[in-house]
PDB file of C-alpha atoms in Angstrom:
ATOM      1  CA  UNK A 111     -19.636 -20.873  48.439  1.00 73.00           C
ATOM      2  CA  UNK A 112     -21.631 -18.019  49.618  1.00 76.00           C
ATOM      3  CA  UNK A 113     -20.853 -15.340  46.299  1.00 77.00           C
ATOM      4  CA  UNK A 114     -24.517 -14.642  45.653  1.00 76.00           C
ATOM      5  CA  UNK A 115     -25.452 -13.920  49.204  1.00 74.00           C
ATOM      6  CA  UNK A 116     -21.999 -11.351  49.407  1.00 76.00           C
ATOM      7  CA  UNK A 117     -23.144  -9.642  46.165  1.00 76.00           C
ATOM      8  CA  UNK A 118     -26.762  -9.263  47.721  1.00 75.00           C
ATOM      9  CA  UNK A 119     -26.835  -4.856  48.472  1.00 71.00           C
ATOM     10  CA  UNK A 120     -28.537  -5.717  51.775  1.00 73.00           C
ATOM     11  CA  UNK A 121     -25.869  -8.092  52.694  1.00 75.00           C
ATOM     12  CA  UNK A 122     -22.706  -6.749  54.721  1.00 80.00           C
ATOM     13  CA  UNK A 123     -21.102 -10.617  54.329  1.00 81.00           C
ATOM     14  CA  UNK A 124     -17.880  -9.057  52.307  1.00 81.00           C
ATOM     15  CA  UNK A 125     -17.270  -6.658  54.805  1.00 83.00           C
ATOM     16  CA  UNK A 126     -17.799  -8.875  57.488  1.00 84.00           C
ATOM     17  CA  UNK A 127     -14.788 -11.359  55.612  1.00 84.00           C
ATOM     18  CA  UNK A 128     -12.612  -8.965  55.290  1.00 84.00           C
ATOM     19  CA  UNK A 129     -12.711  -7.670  59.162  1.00 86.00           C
ATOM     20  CA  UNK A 130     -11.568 -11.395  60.005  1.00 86.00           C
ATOM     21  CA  UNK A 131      -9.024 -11.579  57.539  1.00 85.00           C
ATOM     22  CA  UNK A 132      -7.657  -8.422  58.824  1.00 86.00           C
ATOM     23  CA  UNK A 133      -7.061 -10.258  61.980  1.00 85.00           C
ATOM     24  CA  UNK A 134      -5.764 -13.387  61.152  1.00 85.00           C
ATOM     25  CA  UNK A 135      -3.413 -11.880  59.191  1.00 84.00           C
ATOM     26  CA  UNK A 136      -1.461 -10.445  62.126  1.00 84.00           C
ATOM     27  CA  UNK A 137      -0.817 -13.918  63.184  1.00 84.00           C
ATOM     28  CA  UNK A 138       0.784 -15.052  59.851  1.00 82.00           C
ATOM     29  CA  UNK A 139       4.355 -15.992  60.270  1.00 84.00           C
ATOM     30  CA  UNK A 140       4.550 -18.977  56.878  1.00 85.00           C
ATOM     31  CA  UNK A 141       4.675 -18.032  53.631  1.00 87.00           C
ATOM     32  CA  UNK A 142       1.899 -20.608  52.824  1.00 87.00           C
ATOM     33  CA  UNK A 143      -0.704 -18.552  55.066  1.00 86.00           C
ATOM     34  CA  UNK A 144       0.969 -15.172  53.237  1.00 85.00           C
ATOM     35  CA  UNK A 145      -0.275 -16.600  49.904  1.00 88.00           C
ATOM     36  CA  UNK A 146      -3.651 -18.120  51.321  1.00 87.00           C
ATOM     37  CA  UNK A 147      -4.004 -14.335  52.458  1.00 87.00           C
ATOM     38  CA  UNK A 148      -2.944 -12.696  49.210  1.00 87.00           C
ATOM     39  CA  UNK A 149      -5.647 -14.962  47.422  1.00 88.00           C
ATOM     40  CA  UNK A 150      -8.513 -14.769  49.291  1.00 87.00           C
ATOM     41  CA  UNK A 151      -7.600 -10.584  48.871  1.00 87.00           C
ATOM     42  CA  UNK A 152      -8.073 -11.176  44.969  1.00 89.00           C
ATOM     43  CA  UNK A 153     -11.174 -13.303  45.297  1.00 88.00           C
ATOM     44  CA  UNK A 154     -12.683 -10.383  47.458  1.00 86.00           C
ATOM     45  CA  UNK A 155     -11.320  -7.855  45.044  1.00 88.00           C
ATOM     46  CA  UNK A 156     -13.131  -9.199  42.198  1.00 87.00           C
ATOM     47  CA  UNK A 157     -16.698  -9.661  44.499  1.00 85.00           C
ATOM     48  CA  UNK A 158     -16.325  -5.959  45.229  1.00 84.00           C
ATOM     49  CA  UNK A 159     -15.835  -4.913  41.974  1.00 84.00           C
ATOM     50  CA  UNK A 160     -18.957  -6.799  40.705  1.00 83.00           C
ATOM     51  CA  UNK A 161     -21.059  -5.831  43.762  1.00 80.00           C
ATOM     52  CA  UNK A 162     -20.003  -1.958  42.334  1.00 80.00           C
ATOM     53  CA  UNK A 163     -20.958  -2.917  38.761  1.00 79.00           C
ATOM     54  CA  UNK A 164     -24.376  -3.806  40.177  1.00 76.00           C
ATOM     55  CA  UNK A 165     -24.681  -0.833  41.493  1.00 73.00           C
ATOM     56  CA  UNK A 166     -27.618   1.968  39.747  1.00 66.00           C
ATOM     57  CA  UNK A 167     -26.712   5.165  39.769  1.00 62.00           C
ATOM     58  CA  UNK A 168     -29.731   7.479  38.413  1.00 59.00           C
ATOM     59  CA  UNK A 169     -28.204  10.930  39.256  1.00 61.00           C
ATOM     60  CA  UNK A 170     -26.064  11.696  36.153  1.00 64.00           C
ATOM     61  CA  UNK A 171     -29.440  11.186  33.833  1.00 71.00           C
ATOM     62  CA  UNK A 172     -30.704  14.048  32.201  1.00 76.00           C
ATOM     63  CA  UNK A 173     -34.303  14.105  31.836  1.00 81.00           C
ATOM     64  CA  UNK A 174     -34.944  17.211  28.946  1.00 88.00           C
ATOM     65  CA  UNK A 175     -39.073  17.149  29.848  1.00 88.00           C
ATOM     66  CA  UNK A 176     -37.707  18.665  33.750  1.00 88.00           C
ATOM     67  CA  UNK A 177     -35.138  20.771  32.397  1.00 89.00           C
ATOM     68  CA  UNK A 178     -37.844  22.339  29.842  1.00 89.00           C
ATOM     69  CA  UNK A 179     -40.189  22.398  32.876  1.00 88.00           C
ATOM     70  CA  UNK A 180     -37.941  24.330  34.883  1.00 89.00           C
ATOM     71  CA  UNK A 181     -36.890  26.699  31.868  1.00 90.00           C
ATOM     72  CA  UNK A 182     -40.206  27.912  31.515  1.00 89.00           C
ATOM     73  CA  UNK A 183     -40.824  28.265  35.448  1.00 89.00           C
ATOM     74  CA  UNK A 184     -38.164  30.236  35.678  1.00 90.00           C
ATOM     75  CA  UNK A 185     -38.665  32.728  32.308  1.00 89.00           C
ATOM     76  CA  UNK A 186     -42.142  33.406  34.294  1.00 86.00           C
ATOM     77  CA  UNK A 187     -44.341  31.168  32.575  1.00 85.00           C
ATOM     78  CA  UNK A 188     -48.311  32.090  33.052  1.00 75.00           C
ATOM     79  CA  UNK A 189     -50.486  28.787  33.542  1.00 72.00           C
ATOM     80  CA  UNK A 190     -53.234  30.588  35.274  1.00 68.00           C
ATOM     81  CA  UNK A 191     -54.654  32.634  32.571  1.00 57.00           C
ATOM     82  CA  UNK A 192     -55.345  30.359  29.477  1.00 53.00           C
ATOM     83  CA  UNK A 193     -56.893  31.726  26.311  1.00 52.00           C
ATOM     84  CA  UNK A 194     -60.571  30.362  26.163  1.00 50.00           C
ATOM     85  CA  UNK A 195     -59.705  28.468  22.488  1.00 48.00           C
ATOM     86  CA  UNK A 196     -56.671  26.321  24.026  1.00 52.00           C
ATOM     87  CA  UNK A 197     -59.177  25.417  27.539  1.00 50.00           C
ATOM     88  CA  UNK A 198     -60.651  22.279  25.501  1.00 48.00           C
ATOM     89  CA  UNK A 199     -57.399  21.152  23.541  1.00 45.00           C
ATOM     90  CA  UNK A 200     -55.630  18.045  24.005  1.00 43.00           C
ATOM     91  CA  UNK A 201     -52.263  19.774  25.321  1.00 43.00           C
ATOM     92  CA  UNK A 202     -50.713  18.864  28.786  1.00 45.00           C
ATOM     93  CA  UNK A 203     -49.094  22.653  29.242  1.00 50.00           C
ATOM     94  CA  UNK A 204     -50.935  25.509  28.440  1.00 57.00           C
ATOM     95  CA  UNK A 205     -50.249  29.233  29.403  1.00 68.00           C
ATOM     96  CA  UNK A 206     -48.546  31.740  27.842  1.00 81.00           C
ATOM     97  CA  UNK A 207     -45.179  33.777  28.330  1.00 84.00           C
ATOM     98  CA  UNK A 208     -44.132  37.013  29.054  1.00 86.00           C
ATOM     99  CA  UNK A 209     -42.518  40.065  26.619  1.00 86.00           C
ATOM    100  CA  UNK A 210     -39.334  39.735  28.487  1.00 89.00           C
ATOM    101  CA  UNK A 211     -38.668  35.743  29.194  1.00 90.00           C
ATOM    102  CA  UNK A 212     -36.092  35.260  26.597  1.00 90.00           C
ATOM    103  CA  UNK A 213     -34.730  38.230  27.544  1.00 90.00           C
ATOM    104  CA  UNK A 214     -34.437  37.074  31.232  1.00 91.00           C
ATOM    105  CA  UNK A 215     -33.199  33.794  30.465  1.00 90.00           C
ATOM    106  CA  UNK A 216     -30.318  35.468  28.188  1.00 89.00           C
ATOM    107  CA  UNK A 217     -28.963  37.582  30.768  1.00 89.00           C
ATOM    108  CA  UNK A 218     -28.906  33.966  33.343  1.00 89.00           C
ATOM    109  CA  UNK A 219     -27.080  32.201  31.191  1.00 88.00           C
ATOM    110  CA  UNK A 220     -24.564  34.958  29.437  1.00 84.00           C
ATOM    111  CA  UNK A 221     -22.827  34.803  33.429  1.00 84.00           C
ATOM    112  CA  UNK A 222     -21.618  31.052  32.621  1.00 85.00           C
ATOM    113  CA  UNK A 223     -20.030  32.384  29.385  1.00 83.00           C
ATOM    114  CA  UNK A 224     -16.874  33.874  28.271  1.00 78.00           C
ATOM    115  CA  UNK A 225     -17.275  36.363  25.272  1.00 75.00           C
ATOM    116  CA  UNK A 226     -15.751  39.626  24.042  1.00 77.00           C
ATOM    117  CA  UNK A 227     -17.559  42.934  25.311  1.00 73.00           C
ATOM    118  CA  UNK A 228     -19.633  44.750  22.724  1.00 76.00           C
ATOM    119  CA  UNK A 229     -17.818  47.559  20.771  1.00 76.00           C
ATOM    120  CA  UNK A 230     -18.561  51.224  20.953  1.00 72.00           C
ATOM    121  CA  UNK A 231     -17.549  54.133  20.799  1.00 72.00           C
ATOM    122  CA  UNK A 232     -17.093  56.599  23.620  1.00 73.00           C
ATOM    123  CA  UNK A 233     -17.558  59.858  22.025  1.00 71.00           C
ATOM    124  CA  UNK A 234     -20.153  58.341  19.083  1.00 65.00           C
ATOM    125  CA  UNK A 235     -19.390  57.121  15.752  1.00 64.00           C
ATOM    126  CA  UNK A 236     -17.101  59.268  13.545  1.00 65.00           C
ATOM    127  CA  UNK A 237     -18.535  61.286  10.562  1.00 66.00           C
ATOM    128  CA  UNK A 238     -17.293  60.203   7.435  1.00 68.00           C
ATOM    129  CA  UNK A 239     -16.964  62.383   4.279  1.00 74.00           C
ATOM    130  CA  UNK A 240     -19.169  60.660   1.448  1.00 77.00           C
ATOM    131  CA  UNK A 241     -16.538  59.415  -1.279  1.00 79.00           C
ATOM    132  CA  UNK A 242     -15.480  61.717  -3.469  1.00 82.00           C
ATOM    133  CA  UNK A 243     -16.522  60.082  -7.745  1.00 83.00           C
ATOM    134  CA  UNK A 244     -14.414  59.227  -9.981  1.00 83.00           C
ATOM    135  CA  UNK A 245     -13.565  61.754 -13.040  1.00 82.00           C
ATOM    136  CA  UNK A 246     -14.504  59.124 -15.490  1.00 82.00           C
ATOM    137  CA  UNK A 247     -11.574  59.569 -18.223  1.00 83.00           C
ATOM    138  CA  UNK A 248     -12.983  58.658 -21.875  1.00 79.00           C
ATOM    139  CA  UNK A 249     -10.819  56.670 -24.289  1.00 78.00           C
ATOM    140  CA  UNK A 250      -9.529  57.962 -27.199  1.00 75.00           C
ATOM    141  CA  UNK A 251     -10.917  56.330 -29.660  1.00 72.00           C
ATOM    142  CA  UNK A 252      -8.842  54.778 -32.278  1.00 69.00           C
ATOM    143  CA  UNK A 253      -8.382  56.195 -35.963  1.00 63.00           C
ATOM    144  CA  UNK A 254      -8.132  53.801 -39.103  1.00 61.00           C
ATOM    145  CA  UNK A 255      -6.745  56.088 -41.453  1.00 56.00           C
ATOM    146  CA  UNK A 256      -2.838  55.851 -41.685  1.00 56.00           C
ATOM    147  CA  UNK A 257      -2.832  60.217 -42.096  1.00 57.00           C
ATOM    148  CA  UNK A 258      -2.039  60.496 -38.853  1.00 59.00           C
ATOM    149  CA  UNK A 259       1.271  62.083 -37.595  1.00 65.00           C
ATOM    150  CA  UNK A 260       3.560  58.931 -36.050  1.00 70.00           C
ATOM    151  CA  UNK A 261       5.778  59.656 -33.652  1.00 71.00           C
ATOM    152  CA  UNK A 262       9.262  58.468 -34.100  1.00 73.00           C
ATOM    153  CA  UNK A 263      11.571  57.402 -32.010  1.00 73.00           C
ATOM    154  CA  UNK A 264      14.391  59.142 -30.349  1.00 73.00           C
ATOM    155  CA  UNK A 265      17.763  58.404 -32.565  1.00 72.00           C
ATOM    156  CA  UNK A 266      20.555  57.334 -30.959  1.00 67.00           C
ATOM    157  CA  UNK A 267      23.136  59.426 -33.090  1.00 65.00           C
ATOM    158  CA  UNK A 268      26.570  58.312 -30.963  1.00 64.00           C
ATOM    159  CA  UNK A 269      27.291  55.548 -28.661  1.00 60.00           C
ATOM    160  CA  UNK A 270      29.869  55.960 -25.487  1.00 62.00           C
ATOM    161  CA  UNK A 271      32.232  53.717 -25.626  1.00 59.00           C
ATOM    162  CA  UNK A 272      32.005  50.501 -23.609  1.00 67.00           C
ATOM    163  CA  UNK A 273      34.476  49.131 -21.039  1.00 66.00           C
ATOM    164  CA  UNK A 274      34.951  45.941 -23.235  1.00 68.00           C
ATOM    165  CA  UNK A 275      35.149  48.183 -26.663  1.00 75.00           C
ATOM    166  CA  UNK A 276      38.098  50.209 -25.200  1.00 78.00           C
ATOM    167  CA  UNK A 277      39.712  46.751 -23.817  1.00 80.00           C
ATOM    168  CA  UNK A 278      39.965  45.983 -27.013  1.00 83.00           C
ATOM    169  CA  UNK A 279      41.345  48.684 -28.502  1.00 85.00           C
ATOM    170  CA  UNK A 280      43.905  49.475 -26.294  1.00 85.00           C
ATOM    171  CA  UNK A 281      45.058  45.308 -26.529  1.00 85.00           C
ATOM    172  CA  UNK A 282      45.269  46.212 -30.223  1.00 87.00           C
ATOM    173  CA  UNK A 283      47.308  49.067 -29.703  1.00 87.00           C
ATOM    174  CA  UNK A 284      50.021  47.292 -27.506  1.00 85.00           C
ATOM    175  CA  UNK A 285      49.968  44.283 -29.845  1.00 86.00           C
ATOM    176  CA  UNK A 286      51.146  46.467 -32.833  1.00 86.00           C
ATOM    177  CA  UNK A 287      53.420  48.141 -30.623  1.00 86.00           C
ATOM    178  CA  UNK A 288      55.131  44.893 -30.129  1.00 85.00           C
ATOM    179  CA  UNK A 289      55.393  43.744 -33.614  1.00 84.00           C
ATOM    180  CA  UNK A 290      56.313  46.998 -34.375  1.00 86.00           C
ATOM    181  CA  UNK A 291      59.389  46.845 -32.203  1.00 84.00           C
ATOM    182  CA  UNK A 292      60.292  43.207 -33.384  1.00 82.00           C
ATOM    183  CA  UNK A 293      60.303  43.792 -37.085  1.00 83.00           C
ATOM    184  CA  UNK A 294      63.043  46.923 -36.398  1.00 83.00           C
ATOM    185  CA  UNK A 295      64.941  44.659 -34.036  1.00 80.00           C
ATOM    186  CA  UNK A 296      64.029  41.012 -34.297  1.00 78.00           C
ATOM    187  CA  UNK A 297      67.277  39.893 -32.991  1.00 77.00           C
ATOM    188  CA  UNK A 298      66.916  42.060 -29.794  1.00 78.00           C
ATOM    189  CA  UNK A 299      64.405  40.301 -27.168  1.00 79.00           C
ATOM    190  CA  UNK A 300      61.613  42.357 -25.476  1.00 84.00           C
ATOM    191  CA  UNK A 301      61.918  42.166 -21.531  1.00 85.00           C
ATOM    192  CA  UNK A 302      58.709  41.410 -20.639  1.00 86.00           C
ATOM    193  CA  UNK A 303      59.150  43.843 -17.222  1.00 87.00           C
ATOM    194  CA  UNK A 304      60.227  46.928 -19.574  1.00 86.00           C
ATOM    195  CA  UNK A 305      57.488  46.282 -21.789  1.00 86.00           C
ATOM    196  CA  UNK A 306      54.290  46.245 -19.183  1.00 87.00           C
ATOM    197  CA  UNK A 307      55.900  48.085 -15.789  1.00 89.00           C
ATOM    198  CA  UNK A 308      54.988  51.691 -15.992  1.00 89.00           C
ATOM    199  CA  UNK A 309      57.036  53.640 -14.000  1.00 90.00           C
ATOM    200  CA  UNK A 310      54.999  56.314 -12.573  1.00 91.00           C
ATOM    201  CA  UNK A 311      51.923  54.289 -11.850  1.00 90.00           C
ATOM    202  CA  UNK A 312      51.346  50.972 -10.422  1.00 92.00           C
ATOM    203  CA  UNK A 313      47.734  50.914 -11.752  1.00 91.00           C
ATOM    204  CA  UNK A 314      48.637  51.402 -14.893  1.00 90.00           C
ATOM    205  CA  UNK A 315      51.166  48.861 -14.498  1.00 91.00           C
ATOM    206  CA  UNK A 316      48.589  46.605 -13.444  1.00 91.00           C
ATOM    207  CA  UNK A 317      46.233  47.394 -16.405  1.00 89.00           C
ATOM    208  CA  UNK A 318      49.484  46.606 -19.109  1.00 87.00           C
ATOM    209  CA  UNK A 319      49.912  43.141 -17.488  1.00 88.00           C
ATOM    210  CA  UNK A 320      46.013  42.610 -17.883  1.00 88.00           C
ATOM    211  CA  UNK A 321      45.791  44.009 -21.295  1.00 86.00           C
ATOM    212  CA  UNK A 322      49.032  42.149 -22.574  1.00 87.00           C
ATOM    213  CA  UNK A 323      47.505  38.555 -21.022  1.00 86.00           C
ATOM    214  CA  UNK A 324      44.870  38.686 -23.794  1.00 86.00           C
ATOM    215  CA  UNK A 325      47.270  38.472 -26.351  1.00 86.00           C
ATOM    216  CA  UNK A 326      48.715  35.605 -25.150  1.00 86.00           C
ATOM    217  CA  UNK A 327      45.634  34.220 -24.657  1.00 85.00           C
ATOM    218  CA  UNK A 328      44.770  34.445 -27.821  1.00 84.00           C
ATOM    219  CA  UNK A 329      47.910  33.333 -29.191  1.00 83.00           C
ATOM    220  CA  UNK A 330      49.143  36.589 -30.771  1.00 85.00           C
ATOM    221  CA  UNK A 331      52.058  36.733 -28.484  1.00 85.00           C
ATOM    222  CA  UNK A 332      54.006  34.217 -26.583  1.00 83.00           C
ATOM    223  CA  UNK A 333      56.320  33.781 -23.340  1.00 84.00           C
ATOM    224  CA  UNK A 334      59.678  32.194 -22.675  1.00 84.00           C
ATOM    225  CA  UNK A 335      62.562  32.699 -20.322  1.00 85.00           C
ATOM    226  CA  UNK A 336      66.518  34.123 -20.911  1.00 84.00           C
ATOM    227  CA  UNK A 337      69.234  32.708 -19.786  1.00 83.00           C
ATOM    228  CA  UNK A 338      69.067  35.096 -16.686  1.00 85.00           C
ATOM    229  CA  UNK A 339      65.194  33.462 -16.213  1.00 84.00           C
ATOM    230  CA  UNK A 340      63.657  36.692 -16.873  1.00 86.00           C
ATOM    231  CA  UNK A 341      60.456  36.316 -19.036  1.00 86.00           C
ATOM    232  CA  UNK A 342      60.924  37.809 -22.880  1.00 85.00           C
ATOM    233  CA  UNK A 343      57.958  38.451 -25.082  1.00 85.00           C
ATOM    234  CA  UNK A 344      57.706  38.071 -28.855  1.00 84.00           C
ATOM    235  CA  UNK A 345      55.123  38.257 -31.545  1.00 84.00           C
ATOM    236  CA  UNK A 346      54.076  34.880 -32.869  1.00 81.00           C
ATOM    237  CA  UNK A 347      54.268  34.458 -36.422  1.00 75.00           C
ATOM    238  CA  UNK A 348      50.887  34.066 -38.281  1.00 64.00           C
ATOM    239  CA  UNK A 349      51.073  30.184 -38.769  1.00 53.00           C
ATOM    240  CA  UNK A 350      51.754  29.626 -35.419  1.00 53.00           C
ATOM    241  CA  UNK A 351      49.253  32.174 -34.460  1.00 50.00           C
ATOM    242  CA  UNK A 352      46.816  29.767 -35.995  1.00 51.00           C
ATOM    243  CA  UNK A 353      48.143  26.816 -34.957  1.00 53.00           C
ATOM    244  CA  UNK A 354      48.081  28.543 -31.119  1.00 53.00           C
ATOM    245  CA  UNK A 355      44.858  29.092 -31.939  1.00 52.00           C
ATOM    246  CA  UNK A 356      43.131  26.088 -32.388  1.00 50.00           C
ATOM    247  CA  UNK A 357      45.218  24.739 -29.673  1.00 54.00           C
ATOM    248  CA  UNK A 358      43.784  27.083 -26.866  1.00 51.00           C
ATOM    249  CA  UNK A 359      43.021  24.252 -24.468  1.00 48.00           C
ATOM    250  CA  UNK A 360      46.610  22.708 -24.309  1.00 56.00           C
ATOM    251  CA  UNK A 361      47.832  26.037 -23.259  1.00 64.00           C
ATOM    252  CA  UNK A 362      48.595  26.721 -19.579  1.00 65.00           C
ATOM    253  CA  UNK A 363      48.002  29.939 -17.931  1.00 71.00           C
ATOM    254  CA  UNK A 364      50.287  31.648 -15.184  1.00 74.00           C
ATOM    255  CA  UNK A 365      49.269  34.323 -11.999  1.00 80.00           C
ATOM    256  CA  UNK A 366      51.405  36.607 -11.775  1.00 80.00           C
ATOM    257  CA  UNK A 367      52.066  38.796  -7.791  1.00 85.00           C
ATOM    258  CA  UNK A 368      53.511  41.984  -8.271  1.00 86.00           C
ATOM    259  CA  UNK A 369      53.136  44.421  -5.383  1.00 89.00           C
ATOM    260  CA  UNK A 370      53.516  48.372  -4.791  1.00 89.00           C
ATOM    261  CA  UNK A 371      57.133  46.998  -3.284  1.00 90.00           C
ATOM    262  CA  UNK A 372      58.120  45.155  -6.223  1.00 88.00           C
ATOM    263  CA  UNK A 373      57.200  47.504  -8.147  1.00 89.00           C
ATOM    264  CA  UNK A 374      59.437  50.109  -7.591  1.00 89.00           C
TER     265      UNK A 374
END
């Protein structure tokens, strides 16, 4: 009933409310007078927060004609002495400043900032050499008549042997070898073991087996087994060379572990 006279500034009516509510409160003891309580505390709570809102605060305004004022007070600003042309003009501030204000004013304000320190050095600057030119080198100019001496190439008169070149060979070799040895014995089988295993060197053991696997691969040569189950190598004959051939993807490939042990 009374809200404009409690948001009045001169008034002390809220304050005076809240005082006697802080006293009858200590003689609540029914929850109906705790909830009377807790709303007349949000009713009050919303008059104090519009009395605050009504509230003028001028001290966080920034008025830039003082602030200019007091910039040029302080850089030492001469009102007295006033050239005899400006005495009759229309300005408000006359006067003039000294050689130094911007230079005082600088030296004020470079306290309330954070920046790197000038660099110099201590013992003076270092003497550099002047760059030493360019030899300029001319072009050669180019000749259009076709007298000139041309330079030929270095020949290549004989070519080493590559890895692959001598893997070749030396399959070669072994494959005639083998039908060499089956056309003066064809009924006698070739153990597969005598044929590859070297018996003074494992690597070259090891290099047999590789080099004999080609011509199987290419179907110049095939496997089979005895009646012990030892493998026996023969030549294949040229139609079923052919035949093996064209047929390289039905084949079936084995690995083959032979150690220095089993070796010997």
């Amino acid at each position: 009933e009374n809200r404009e006279d409690m948001l009045s500034s001169k008034s002390n009516r809220l304050t005076e409310a809240l005082e006697e509510a802080n006293k009858l409160f200590s003689g609540v003891s029914c929850a109906r007078e705790a909830a009377l309580d807790a709303q007349f505390l949000v009713l009050a709570s919303n008059l104090g927060k519009e009395k605050a809102n009504e509230l003028h605060s001028e001290m966080t305004t920034f008025d830039s004609l003082t602030f200019a004022e007091d910039l040029l007070t302080f850089m030492g600003i001469n009102r007295i002495e006033v050239e005899e042309n400006d005495s009759d003009s229309e300005s408000i501030s006359g006067g003039y400043l000294p050689s130094n204000a911007w230079h005082k004013l600088g030296e004020e304000t470079e306290k309330y900032f954070r920046r790197a320190p000038s660099f110099h050095y201590m013992l003076g600057s270092f003497k550099s050499d002047p760059p030493v030119p360019r030899q300029r080198i001319e072009r050669q100019k180019k000749t259009t008549g076709g007298e000139e001496k041309r330079v030929m190439p270095a020949q290549l008169k004989k070519m080493e042997e590559s890895h692959q070149e001598a893997t070749e060979k030396e399959v070669e070799r072994i494959l005639g070898l083998l039908q060499t040895h089956f056309k003066n014995d064809p009924d006698t089988p070739i153990s597969f073991f005598d044929l590859v295993i070297d018996p003074n060197s494992f690597a070259r053991t090891v290099e047999n087996i590789f080099h004999v696997s080609f011509i199987i691969r290419d179907g110049f040569a095939r496997l089979k087994l005895d009646d012990d189950k030892l493998p026996i190598i023969e030549p294949s004959k040229d139609s079923e060379g052919k035949e093996d051939h064209h047929s390289a993807g039905a084949r079936n490939q084995v690995v083959i572990s032979l150690n220095h042990q089993e070796w010997k």
